[in-house]
mmCIF file of C-alpha atoms in Angstrom:
data_model
loop_
_atom_site.group_PDB
_atom_site.id
_atom_site.type_symbol
_atom_site.label_atom_id
_atom_site.label_comp_id
_atom_site.label_asym_id
_atom_site.label_seq_id
_atom_site.Cartn_x
_atom_site.Cartn_y
_atom_site.Cartn_z
ATOM 1 C CA UNK A 1 -30.235 -12.223 -16.974
ATOM 2 C CA UNK A 2 -30.321 -8.424 -16.838
ATOM 3 C CA UNK A 3 -27.107 -8.342 -14.874
ATOM 4 C CA UNK A 4 -25.122 -10.446 -17.353
ATOM 5 C CA UNK A 5 -23.570 -7.236 -18.745
ATOM 6 C CA UNK A 6 -21.481 -6.479 -15.659
ATOM 7 C CA UNK A 7 -20.335 -10.120 -15.458
ATOM 8 C CA UNK A 8 -19.147 -9.996 -19.071
ATOM 9 C CA UNK A 9 -17.516 -6.589 -18.560
ATOM 10 C CA UNK A 10 -15.506 -7.922 -15.637
ATOM 11 C CA UNK A 11 -14.515 -10.960 -17.672
ATOM 12 C CA UNK A 12 -13.289 -8.753 -20.545
ATOM 13 C CA UNK A 13 -11.325 -6.454 -18.203
ATOM 14 C CA UNK A 14 -9.740 -9.500 -16.598
ATOM 15 C CA UNK A 15 -8.754 -11.013 -19.933
ATOM 16 C CA UNK A 16 -7.273 -7.717 -21.168
ATOM 17 C CA UNK A 17 -5.285 -7.240 -17.958
ATOM 18 C CA UNK A 18 -3.972 -10.796 -18.091
ATOM 19 C CA UNK A 19 -2.763 -10.172 -21.643
ATOM 20 C CA UNK A 20 -1.100 -6.955 -20.479
ATOM 21 C CA UNK A 21 0.531 -8.834 -17.626
ATOM 22 C CA UNK A 22 2.106 -11.253 -20.109
ATOM 23 C CA UNK A 23 3.697 -8.280 -21.866
ATOM 24 C CA UNK A 24 4.712 -6.493 -18.646
ATOM 25 C CA UNK A 25 6.480 -8.591 -16.028
ATOM 26 C CA UNK A 26 7.591 -5.597 -13.945
ATOM 27 C CA UNK A 27 4.462 -5.198 -11.820
ATOM 28 C CA UNK A 28 1.810 -7.713 -10.912
ATOM 29 C CA UNK A 29 -1.819 -7.098 -11.853
ATOM 30 C CA UNK A 30 -4.862 -7.400 -9.645
ATOM 31 C CA UNK A 31 -6.053 -11.003 -9.450
ATOM 32 C CA UNK A 32 -9.619 -12.081 -10.198
ATOM 33 C CA UNK A 33 -10.675 -11.981 -6.549
ATOM 34 C CA UNK A 34 -9.334 -8.450 -6.141
ATOM 35 C CA UNK A 35 -11.128 -7.283 -9.304
ATOM 36 C CA UNK A 36 -14.343 -8.766 -7.932
ATOM 37 C CA UNK A 37 -13.852 -7.009 -4.580
ATOM 38 C CA UNK A 38 -13.394 -3.708 -6.400
ATOM 39 C CA UNK A 39 -16.513 -4.163 -8.550
ATOM 40 C CA UNK A 40 -18.669 -5.296 -5.609
ATOM 41 C CA UNK A 41 -17.521 -2.374 -3.447
ATOM 42 C CA UNK A 42 -18.166 0.197 -6.176
ATOM 43 C CA UNK A 43 -21.613 -1.038 -7.177
ATOM 44 C CA UNK A 44 -22.705 -1.394 -3.544
ATOM 45 C CA UNK A 45 -21.525 2.129 -2.715
ATOM 46 C CA UNK A 46 -23.300 3.454 -5.815
ATOM 47 C CA UNK A 47 -26.506 1.572 -5.001
ATOM 48 C CA UNK A 48 -26.601 -0.090 -8.437
ATOM 49 C CA UNK A 49 -28.171 -3.284 -7.124
ATOM 50 C CA UNK A 50 -29.093 -4.811 -10.499
ATOM 51 C CA UNK A 51 -25.526 -4.689 -11.796
ATOM 52 C CA UNK A 52 -24.277 -5.663 -8.347
ATOM 53 C CA UNK A 53 -25.828 -9.094 -8.905
ATOM 54 C CA UNK A 54 -23.484 -9.683 -11.837
ATOM 55 C CA UNK A 55 -20.451 -8.588 -9.822
ATOM 56 C CA UNK A 56 -21.469 -10.855 -6.928
ATOM 57 C CA UNK A 57 -21.834 -13.802 -9.312
ATOM 58 C CA UNK A 58 -18.424 -13.034 -10.809
ATOM 59 C CA UNK A 59 -16.912 -12.836 -7.306
ATOM 60 C CA UNK A 60 -18.272 -16.217 -6.283
ATOM 61 C CA UNK A 61 -17.086 -17.757 -9.547
ATOM 62 C CA UNK A 62 -13.657 -16.151 -9.014
ATOM 63 C CA UNK A 63 -13.300 -17.966 -5.684
ATOM 64 C CA UNK A 64 -14.398 -15.416 -3.078
ATOM 65 C CA UNK A 65 -16.154 -17.059 -0.141
ATOM 66 C CA UNK A 66 -19.568 -15.979 1.103
ATOM 67 C CA UNK A 67 -18.033 -14.509 4.256
ATOM 68 C CA UNK A 68 -15.390 -12.578 2.292
ATOM 69 C CA UNK A 69 -18.063 -10.884 0.186
ATOM 70 C CA UNK A 70 -20.161 -10.166 3.267
ATOM 71 C CA UNK A 71 -17.090 -8.616 4.875
ATOM 72 C CA UNK A 72 -16.579 -6.311 1.888
ATOM 73 C CA UNK A 73 -20.058 -4.917 2.563
ATOM 74 C CA UNK A 74 -19.463 -4.731 6.303
ATOM 75 C CA UNK A 75 -16.262 -2.770 5.680
ATOM 76 C CA UNK A 76 -17.675 -0.300 3.185
ATOM 77 C CA UNK A 77 -20.530 0.813 5.463
ATOM 78 C CA UNK A 78 -17.943 2.914 7.320
ATOM 79 C CA UNK A 79 -17.358 4.884 4.122
ATOM 80 C CA UNK A 80 -20.738 4.810 2.311
ATOM 81 C CA UNK A 81 -23.174 4.287 5.191
ATOM 82 C CA UNK A 82 -25.424 1.577 6.622
ATOM 83 C CA UNK A 83 -28.216 1.932 3.996
ATOM 84 C CA UNK A 84 -25.922 1.030 1.081
ATOM 85 C CA UNK A 85 -24.357 -1.810 3.069
ATOM 86 C CA UNK A 86 -27.716 -3.283 4.109
ATOM 87 C CA UNK A 87 -29.150 -3.118 0.582
ATOM 88 C CA UNK A 88 -25.975 -4.743 -0.722
ATOM 89 C CA UNK A 89 -26.262 -7.585 1.794
ATOM 90 C CA UNK A 90 -29.912 -8.138 0.876
ATOM 91 C CA UNK A 91 -28.958 -8.304 -2.795
ATOM 92 C CA UNK A 92 -26.205 -10.796 -2.017
ATOM 93 C CA UNK A 93 -28.646 -12.931 -0.052
ATOM 94 C CA UNK A 94 -30.988 -13.078 -3.065
ATOM 95 C CA UNK A 95 -28.105 -14.051 -5.386
ATOM 96 C CA UNK A 96 -27.131 -16.899 -3.050
ATOM 97 C CA UNK A 97 -30.735 -18.109 -2.929
ATOM 98 C CA UNK A 98 -30.957 -18.093 -6.745
ATOM 99 C CA UNK A 99 -27.732 -20.071 -7.007
ATOM 100 C CA UNK A 100 -28.860 -22.546 -4.348
ATOM 101 C CA UNK A 101 -32.111 -23.116 -6.270
ATOM 102 C CA UNK A 102 -29.956 -24.044 -9.269
ATOM 103 C CA UNK A 103 -28.032 -26.576 -7.203
ATOM 104 C CA UNK A 104 -24.922 -24.405 -6.763
ATOM 105 C CA UNK A 105 -23.271 -24.658 -3.356
ATOM 106 C CA UNK A 106 -21.054 -21.684 -2.508
ATOM 107 C CA UNK A 107 -18.211 -21.875 0.018
ATOM 108 C CA UNK A 108 -19.068 -20.139 3.302
ATOM 109 C CA UNK A 109 -15.448 -19.498 4.318
ATOM 110 C CA UNK A 110 -13.880 -18.683 7.663
ATOM 111 C CA UNK A 111 -15.400 -16.510 10.364
ATOM 112 C CA UNK A 112 -13.530 -13.639 11.991
ATOM 113 C CA UNK A 113 -11.133 -14.813 14.710
ATOM 114 C CA UNK A 114 -11.810 -13.926 18.339
ATOM 115 C CA UNK A 115 -9.699 -10.987 19.527
ATOM 116 C CA UNK A 116 -7.678 -12.047 22.569
ATOM 117 C CA UNK A 117 -5.895 -8.723 23.079
ATOM 118 C CA UNK A 118 -6.872 -7.245 26.460
ATOM 119 C CA UNK A 119 -5.718 -3.725 25.630
ATOM 120 C CA UNK A 120 -8.258 -0.971 25.043
ATOM 121 C CA UNK A 121 -9.797 -0.767 21.590
ATOM 122 C CA UNK A 122 -8.322 2.707 21.245
ATOM 123 C CA UNK A 123 -4.769 1.381 21.712
ATOM 124 C CA UNK A 124 -5.412 -1.550 19.371
ATOM 125 C CA UNK A 125 -6.841 0.770 16.730
ATOM 126 C CA UNK A 126 -3.871 3.113 17.018
ATOM 127 C CA UNK A 127 -1.486 0.187 16.518
ATOM 128 C CA UNK A 128 -3.394 -1.021 13.449
ATOM 129 C CA UNK A 129 -3.254 2.455 11.945
ATOM 130 C CA UNK A 130 0.507 2.533 12.563
ATOM 131 C CA UNK A 131 0.810 -0.773 10.696
ATOM 132 C CA UNK A 132 -1.195 0.640 7.799
ATOM 133 C CA UNK A 133 0.981 3.737 7.429
ATOM 134 C CA UNK A 134 4.237 2.014 8.424
ATOM 135 C CA UNK A 135 5.239 4.548 11.069
ATOM 136 C CA UNK A 136 4.450 5.701 14.619
ATOM 137 C CA UNK A 137 1.523 8.102 14.995
ATOM 138 C CA UNK A 138 2.435 11.224 16.914
ATOM 139 C CA UNK A 139 1.761 14.910 16.776
ATOM 140 C CA UNK A 140 -0.924 17.470 17.535
ATOM 141 C CA UNK A 141 -4.628 16.815 17.153
ATOM 142 C CA UNK A 142 -6.224 17.593 13.816
ATOM 143 C CA UNK A 143 -8.717 20.430 13.562
ATOM 144 C CA UNK A 144 -11.723 18.086 13.377
ATOM 145 C CA UNK A 145 -10.507 16.216 16.485
ATOM 146 C CA UNK A 146 -10.213 19.480 18.386
ATOM 147 C CA UNK A 147 -13.684 20.477 17.227
ATOM 148 C CA UNK A 148 -15.293 17.057 17.875
ATOM 149 C CA UNK A 149 -12.994 14.788 19.971
ATOM 150 C CA UNK A 150 -15.444 11.877 19.943
ATOM 151 C CA UNK A 151 -15.003 11.433 16.178
ATOM 152 C CA UNK A 152 -11.293 10.739 16.675
ATOM 153 C CA UNK A 153 -12.186 8.142 19.315
ATOM 154 C CA UNK A 154 -14.644 6.485 16.923
ATOM 155 C CA UNK A 155 -11.966 6.329 14.224
ATOM 156 C CA UNK A 156 -9.515 4.503 16.481
ATOM 157 C CA UNK A 157 -11.941 2.268 18.373
ATOM 158 C CA UNK A 158 -14.469 1.411 15.703
ATOM 159 C CA UNK A 159 -12.947 1.874 12.247
ATOM 160 C CA UNK A 160 -9.412 0.672 12.940
ATOM 161 C CA UNK A 161 -10.129 -1.764 15.809
ATOM 162 C CA UNK A 162 -13.623 -3.163 15.298
ATOM 163 C CA UNK A 163 -13.440 -3.265 11.492
ATOM 164 C CA UNK A 164 -9.806 -3.417 10.327
ATOM 165 C CA UNK A 165 -8.999 -5.913 13.104
ATOM 166 C CA UNK A 166 -11.344 -8.519 11.634
ATOM 167 C CA UNK A 167 -9.145 -10.994 9.774
ATOM 168 C CA UNK A 168 -11.591 -12.194 7.116
ATOM 169 C CA UNK A 169 -10.018 -9.622 4.781
ATOM 170 C CA UNK A 170 -6.392 -8.472 4.927
ATOM 171 C CA UNK A 171 -5.256 -4.830 4.986
ATOM 172 C CA UNK A 172 -4.590 -4.794 1.249
ATOM 173 C CA UNK A 173 -8.104 -5.994 0.432
ATOM 174 C CA UNK A 174 -9.635 -3.500 2.863
ATOM 175 C CA UNK A 175 -7.730 -0.603 1.309
ATOM 176 C CA UNK A 176 -8.896 -1.693 -2.149
ATOM 177 C CA UNK A 177 -12.463 -1.469 -0.842
ATOM 178 C CA UNK A 178 -11.821 1.911 0.778
ATOM 179 C CA UNK A 179 -10.222 3.505 -2.284
ATOM 180 C CA UNK A 180 -12.940 2.107 -4.550
ATOM 181 C CA UNK A 181 -15.722 3.560 -2.405
ATOM 182 C CA UNK A 182 -14.028 6.971 -2.196
ATOM 183 C CA UNK A 183 -13.669 7.096 -6.002
ATOM 184 C CA UNK A 184 -17.260 5.982 -6.545
ATOM 185 C CA UNK A 185 -18.686 8.587 -4.160
ATOM 186 C CA UNK A 186 -16.462 11.304 -5.623
ATOM 187 C CA UNK A 187 -15.365 14.748 -4.384
ATOM 188 C CA UNK A 188 -13.279 13.182 -1.605
ATOM 189 C CA UNK A 189 -9.822 13.771 -3.082
ATOM 190 C CA UNK A 190 -7.934 14.509 0.212
ATOM 191 C CA UNK A 191 -9.059 11.185 1.716
ATOM 192 C CA UNK A 192 -8.544 9.398 -1.603
ATOM 193 C CA UNK A 193 -4.971 10.646 -1.834
ATOM 194 C CA UNK A 194 -4.215 9.471 1.684
ATOM 195 C CA UNK A 195 -5.696 6.017 1.095
ATOM 196 C CA UNK A 196 -4.018 5.569 -2.295
ATOM 197 C CA UNK A 197 -0.805 6.300 -0.411
ATOM 198 C CA UNK A 198 -1.652 3.619 2.161
ATOM 199 C CA UNK A 199 -2.446 1.204 -0.691
ATOM 200 C CA UNK A 200 1.103 1.604 -1.973
ATOM 201 C CA UNK A 201 2.510 1.134 1.533
ATOM 202 C CA UNK A 202 0.534 -2.125 1.726
ATOM 203 C CA UNK A 203 2.112 -3.380 -1.515
ATOM 204 C CA UNK A 204 -0.486 -2.293 -4.073
ATOM 205 C CA UNK A 205 1.327 -0.983 -7.149
ATOM 206 C CA UNK A 206 0.451 2.022 -9.282
ATOM 207 C CA UNK A 207 -0.385 -0.393 -12.113
ATOM 208 C CA UNK A 208 -2.891 -2.131 -9.862
ATOM 209 C CA UNK A 209 -4.506 1.176 -8.894
ATOM 210 C CA UNK A 210 -4.788 2.071 -12.577
ATOM 211 C CA UNK A 211 -6.367 -1.315 -13.168
ATOM 212 C CA UNK A 212 -8.832 -0.645 -10.333
ATOM 213 C CA UNK A 213 -9.960 2.429 -12.258
ATOM 214 C CA UNK A 214 -10.425 0.323 -15.398
ATOM 215 C CA UNK A 215 -12.691 -2.087 -13.515
ATOM 216 C CA UNK A 216 -15.064 0.608 -12.248
ATOM 217 C CA UNK A 217 -14.959 3.205 -15.021
ATOM 218 C CA UNK A 218 -17.752 1.430 -16.928
ATOM 219 C CA UNK A 219 -20.288 2.483 -14.273
ATOM 220 C CA UNK A 220 -18.711 5.461 -12.456
ATOM 221 C CA UNK A 221 -19.050 9.035 -13.743
ATOM 222 C CA UNK A 222 -16.214 10.077 -16.036
ATOM 223 C CA UNK A 223 -15.635 13.190 -13.893
ATOM 224 C CA UNK A 224 -14.955 11.036 -10.826
ATOM 225 C CA UNK A 225 -12.611 8.704 -12.710
ATOM 226 C CA UNK A 226 -10.708 11.686 -14.136
ATOM 227 C CA UNK A 227 -10.346 13.201 -10.665
ATOM 228 C CA UNK A 228 -9.052 9.873 -9.294
ATOM 229 C CA UNK A 229 -6.526 9.551 -12.129
ATOM 230 C CA UNK A 230 -5.290 13.057 -11.343
ATOM 231 C CA UNK A 231 -4.828 12.140 -7.669
ATOM 232 C CA UNK A 232 -2.838 9.039 -8.632
ATOM 233 C CA UNK A 233 -0.705 11.005 -11.105
ATOM 234 C CA UNK A 234 0.083 13.586 -8.418
ATOM 235 C CA UNK A 235 1.090 10.843 -5.994
ATOM 236 C CA UNK A 236 3.421 9.259 -8.529
ATOM 237 C CA UNK A 237 4.866 12.602 -9.576
ATOM 238 C CA UNK A 238 5.606 13.774 -6.046
ATOM 239 C CA UNK A 239 6.458 10.316 -4.700
ATOM 240 C CA UNK A 240 4.464 10.607 -1.485
ATOM 241 C CA UNK A 241 4.503 6.842 -0.958
ATOM 242 C CA UNK A 242 6.326 6.982 2.335
ATOM 243 C CA UNK A 243 6.195 10.696 3.036
ATOM 244 C CA UNK A 244 2.674 10.657 4.450
ATOM 245 C CA UNK A 245 2.578 12.597 7.708
ATOM 246 C CA UNK A 246 0.137 10.958 10.101
ATOM 247 C CA UNK A 247 -0.639 12.771 13.351
ATOM 248 C CA UNK A 248 -2.062 10.929 16.317
ATOM 249 C CA UNK A 249 -5.530 12.225 15.604
ATOM 250 C CA UNK A 250 -5.445 12.763 11.856
ATOM 251 C CA UNK A 251 -5.118 9.432 10.046
ATOM 252 C CA UNK A 252 -6.200 10.782 6.669
ATOM 253 C CA UNK A 253 -3.771 13.696 6.224
ATOM 254 C CA UNK A 254 -0.961 13.421 3.656
ATOM 255 C CA UNK A 255 1.794 15.806 2.649
ATOM 256 C CA UNK A 256 3.937 15.699 -0.470
ATOM 257 C CA UNK A 257 7.645 16.105 -1.042
ATOM 258 C CA UNK A 258 9.189 16.676 -4.464
ATOM 259 C CA UNK A 259 12.031 14.337 -5.344
ATOM 260 C CA UNK A 260 15.244 15.852 -6.650
ATOM 261 C CA UNK A 261 15.795 12.832 -8.909
ATOM 262 C CA UNK A 262 13.353 10.209 -10.243
ATOM 263 C CA UNK A 263 12.716 7.210 -8.015
ATOM 264 C CA UNK A 264 14.089 4.903 -10.687
ATOM 265 C CA UNK A 265 13.679 1.198 -11.303
ATOM 266 C CA UNK A 266 13.235 -1.435 -8.615
ATOM 267 C CA UNK A 267 16.459 -3.282 -7.781
ATOM 268 C CA UNK A 268 15.869 -6.977 -8.412
ATOM 269 C CA UNK A 269 19.255 -8.507 -7.540
ATOM 270 C CA UNK A 270 20.012 -10.351 -4.287
ATOM 271 C CA UNK A 271 22.272 -7.643 -2.851
ATOM 272 C CA UNK A 272 19.343 -5.877 -1.145
ATOM 273 C CA UNK A 273 16.739 -6.866 1.441
ATOM 274 C CA UNK A 274 13.313 -5.289 0.917
ATOM 275 C CA UNK A 275 12.304 -2.866 -1.805
ATOM 276 C CA UNK A 276 14.884 -0.422 -3.133
ATOM 277 C CA UNK A 277 14.941 1.659 -6.325
ATOM 278 C CA UNK A 278 17.895 2.983 -8.339
ATOM 279 C CA UNK A 279 18.371 5.916 -10.690
ATOM 280 C CA UNK A 280 21.825 5.867 -12.317
ATOM 281 C CA UNK A 281 22.973 9.487 -12.571
ATOM 282 C CA UNK A 282 26.542 8.949 -13.836
ATOM 283 C CA UNK A 283 28.117 5.789 -15.210
ATOM 284 C CA UNK A 284 31.816 5.306 -14.480
ATOM 285 C CA UNK A 285 33.886 5.230 -17.672
ATOM 286 C CA UNK A 286 37.493 5.357 -18.839
ATOM 287 C CA UNK A 287 37.721 9.096 -18.126
ATOM 288 C CA UNK A 288 35.422 9.526 -15.108
ATOM 289 C CA UNK A 289 36.010 6.736 -12.593
ATOM 290 C CA UNK A 290 33.139 7.691 -10.294
ATOM 291 C CA UNK A 291 29.671 6.149 -10.448
ATOM 292 C CA UNK A 292 26.839 8.237 -9.008
ATOM 293 C CA UNK A 293 23.370 6.935 -8.264
ATOM 294 C CA UNK A 294 20.236 7.870 -6.335
ATOM 295 C CA UNK A 295 18.826 5.012 -4.262
ATOM 296 C CA UNK A 296 15.396 5.039 -2.600
ATOM 297 C CA UNK A 297 14.859 2.505 0.192
ATOM 298 C CA UNK A 298 11.381 1.681 1.432
ATOM 299 C CA UNK A 299 11.031 1.186 5.225
ATOM 300 C CA UNK A 300 13.108 -1.819 6.457
ATOM 301 C CA UNK A 301 14.978 -2.098 3.134
ATOM 302 C CA UNK A 302 18.794 -2.189 3.212
ATOM 303 C CA UNK A 303 21.895 -3.312 1.376
ATOM 304 C CA UNK A 304 23.850 -6.474 2.120
ATOM 305 C CA UNK A 305 27.191 -6.101 3.851
ATOM 306 C CA UNK A 306 29.619 -4.908 1.170
ATOM 307 C CA UNK A 307 32.871 -3.024 0.645
ATOM 308 C CA UNK A 308 34.390 -0.643 -1.900
ATOM 309 C CA UNK A 309 38.092 -0.836 -2.870
ATOM 310 C CA UNK A 310 38.194 2.983 -3.035
ATOM 311 C CA UNK A 311 35.515 3.787 -0.479
ATOM 312 C CA UNK A 312 32.229 5.580 -1.015
ATOM 313 C CA UNK A 313 30.464 8.821 -0.112
ATOM 314 C CA UNK A 314 26.765 8.836 0.867
ATOM 315 C CA UNK A 315 24.694 12.038 0.755
ATOM 316 C CA UNK A 316 21.360 11.700 2.572
ATOM 317 C CA UNK A 317 18.601 13.465 0.613
ATOM 318 C CA UNK A 318 15.557 12.518 2.674
ATOM 319 C CA UNK A 319 14.165 10.286 5.412
ATOM 320 C CA UNK A 320 15.818 8.368 8.211
ATOM 321 C CA UNK A 321 18.268 5.532 7.676
ATOM 322 C CA UNK A 322 21.000 3.434 9.213
ATOM 323 C CA UNK A 323 24.714 3.087 8.472
ATOM 324 C CA UNK A 324 27.021 0.557 10.088
ATOM 325 C CA UNK A 325 30.641 -0.486 9.607
ATOM 326 C CA UNK A 326 31.790 -3.946 10.645
ATOM 327 C CA UNK A 327 32.774 -3.933 14.302
ATOM 328 C CA UNK A 328 31.202 -0.525 15.010
ATOM 329 C CA UNK A 329 27.775 0.478 16.344
ATOM 330 C CA UNK A 330 24.927 1.190 13.981
ATOM 331 C CA UNK A 331 24.367 4.919 13.337
ATOM 332 C CA UNK A 332 21.093 6.665 12.565
ATOM 333 C CA UNK A 333 21.406 9.146 9.700
ATOM 334 C CA UNK A 334 18.999 11.827 8.442
ATOM 335 C CA UNK A 335 18.420 14.288 5.615
ATOM 336 C CA UNK A 336 21.523 16.473 5.200
ATOM 337 C CA UNK A 337 23.995 13.974 6.678
ATOM 338 C CA UNK A 338 27.142 12.969 4.771
ATOM 339 C CA UNK A 339 28.846 9.629 5.334
ATOM 340 C CA UNK A 340 32.360 8.763 4.185
ATOM 341 C CA UNK A 341 32.786 4.981 3.878
ATOM 342 C CA UNK A 342 36.459 3.925 4.229
ATOM 343 C CA UNK A 343 38.066 1.764 1.552
ATOM 344 C CA UNK A 344 37.789 -2.007 1.998
ATOM 345 C CA UNK A 345 35.711 -1.727 5.199
ATOM 346 C CA UNK A 346 32.567 -3.933 5.177
ATOM 347 C CA UNK A 347 29.455 -1.865 5.867
ATOM 348 C CA UNK A 348 25.740 -1.624 5.106
ATOM 349 C CA UNK A 349 23.139 1.123 4.888
ATOM 350 C CA UNK A 350 19.394 1.432 4.390
ATOM 351 C CA UNK A 351 16.096 2.716 5.736
ATOM 352 C CA UNK A 352 14.822 2.632 9.297
ATOM 353 C CA UNK A 353 11.647 0.583 10.008
ATOM 354 C CA UNK A 354 9.388 3.653 9.962
ATOM 355 C CA UNK A 355 10.754 5.850 7.193
ATOM 356 C CA UNK A 356 11.698 5.859 3.563
ATOM 357 C CA UNK A 357 15.375 6.709 3.024
ATOM 358 C CA UNK A 358 16.837 8.396 -0.062
ATOM 359 C CA UNK A 359 20.569 8.677 -0.692
ATOM 360 C CA UNK A 360 23.080 9.679 -3.330
ATOM 361 C CA UNK A 361 25.959 7.182 -3.519
ATOM 362 C CA UNK A 362 29.261 8.310 -5.057
ATOM 363 C CA UNK A 363 31.520 5.334 -5.687
ATOM 364 C CA UNK A 364 34.997 5.283 -7.200
ATOM 365 C CA UNK A 365 35.741 2.412 -9.599
ATOM 366 C CA UNK A 366 39.516 3.052 -9.858
ATOM 367 C CA UNK A 367 40.514 -0.164 -8.074
ATOM 368 C CA UNK A 368 37.584 -2.329 -9.039
ATOM 369 C CA UNK A 369 33.875 -2.882 -8.440
ATOM 370 C CA UNK A 370 31.923 -3.217 -5.192
ATOM 371 C CA UNK A 371 32.371 -6.540 -3.394
ATOM 372 C CA UNK A 372 29.069 -7.847 -2.078
ATOM 373 C CA UNK A 373 28.941 -9.963 1.085
ATOM 374 C CA UNK A 374 26.243 -11.593 3.247
ATOM 375 C CA UNK A 375 22.771 -10.127 3.860
ATOM 376 C CA UNK A 376 22.209 -8.078 7.022
ATOM 377 C CA UNK A 377 20.322 -10.325 9.452
ATOM 378 C CA UNK A 378 17.220 -9.188 11.316
ATOM 379 C CA UNK A 379 19.220 -9.326 14.542
ATOM 380 C CA UNK A 380 21.907 -7.057 13.080
ATOM 381 C CA UNK A 381 19.344 -4.701 11.606
ATOM 382 C CA UNK A 382 17.310 -4.353 14.831
ATOM 383 C CA UNK A 383 20.237 -4.216 17.261
ATOM 384 C CA UNK A 384 20.397 -0.898 19.105
#
């Protein structure tokens, strides 16, 4: 077949990434279904229908259902237009017919669930966007919304309600499609930066985004791939993962905020709930008894209850977080706040549900190490 090349290319990329994954256990790679989604989205957006056949075959062999692949093409029309989507669906139909003629039966898969929410589509779309960016959407209207208010309505009601609300694909898969299409089309860096940011908020790692680029670079212009790599590098350098500012009518706008210290390595012990990252700035030793570290908490992440024999000082560098001592109300703390934790008093601290939280912790080791206690329950965390 003429389209065997793209099938083999995807197979080789998959094998190479699986070998890399064996040597790098820190971050998980894209799975075969996700690689297929990326390839299908890119080739459909590009209009490369001959090579699309190979990607569609690979996707079916990787375990994607017929309805999942159809949904990829339904989703991407919002970013690359109806003509590309329709031609992609026609190509998929021909691939299925060829496979059926060979006696291959492909799994249809589930249909989209019926939406039972009686709220307006605008309100539902706004809520979905808030889930995507992990924070409430407030603020003034964007310039395009002021200039053409109906476009903002379409974004909420159609893109985020009608499309994102369909549960055949999850948010992570939909953002993979979105980012892939934006890279393939090219010259859309502001939107690409915003959606790469959302990818990370939805649990897609930087390694996985780099792997996405590897999957599509065989058929996307080098200039576009280079531009996308630059966007990703800027995001990682400035750590805009949870610093995206989303206004009520500007879902694609992102701002950046330079970190004072590197984000550090992910904390993998059981003393934290959620994702937190540590950069050790000073190790306590026989002369200096104070340990100093920068900790970055993703939204909802927090420490367990714990205590320090000599107390602790917390300097809030960025974001919004919580601090609570046993028997006292929970306090909300912000950038510029300083917290003095008393010695031997159980307490916890971490990020609020809608904001990343970055702190410097200064801990004396004179009388011994930190004593870790029970995790903070959801009831304790959410109590006002």
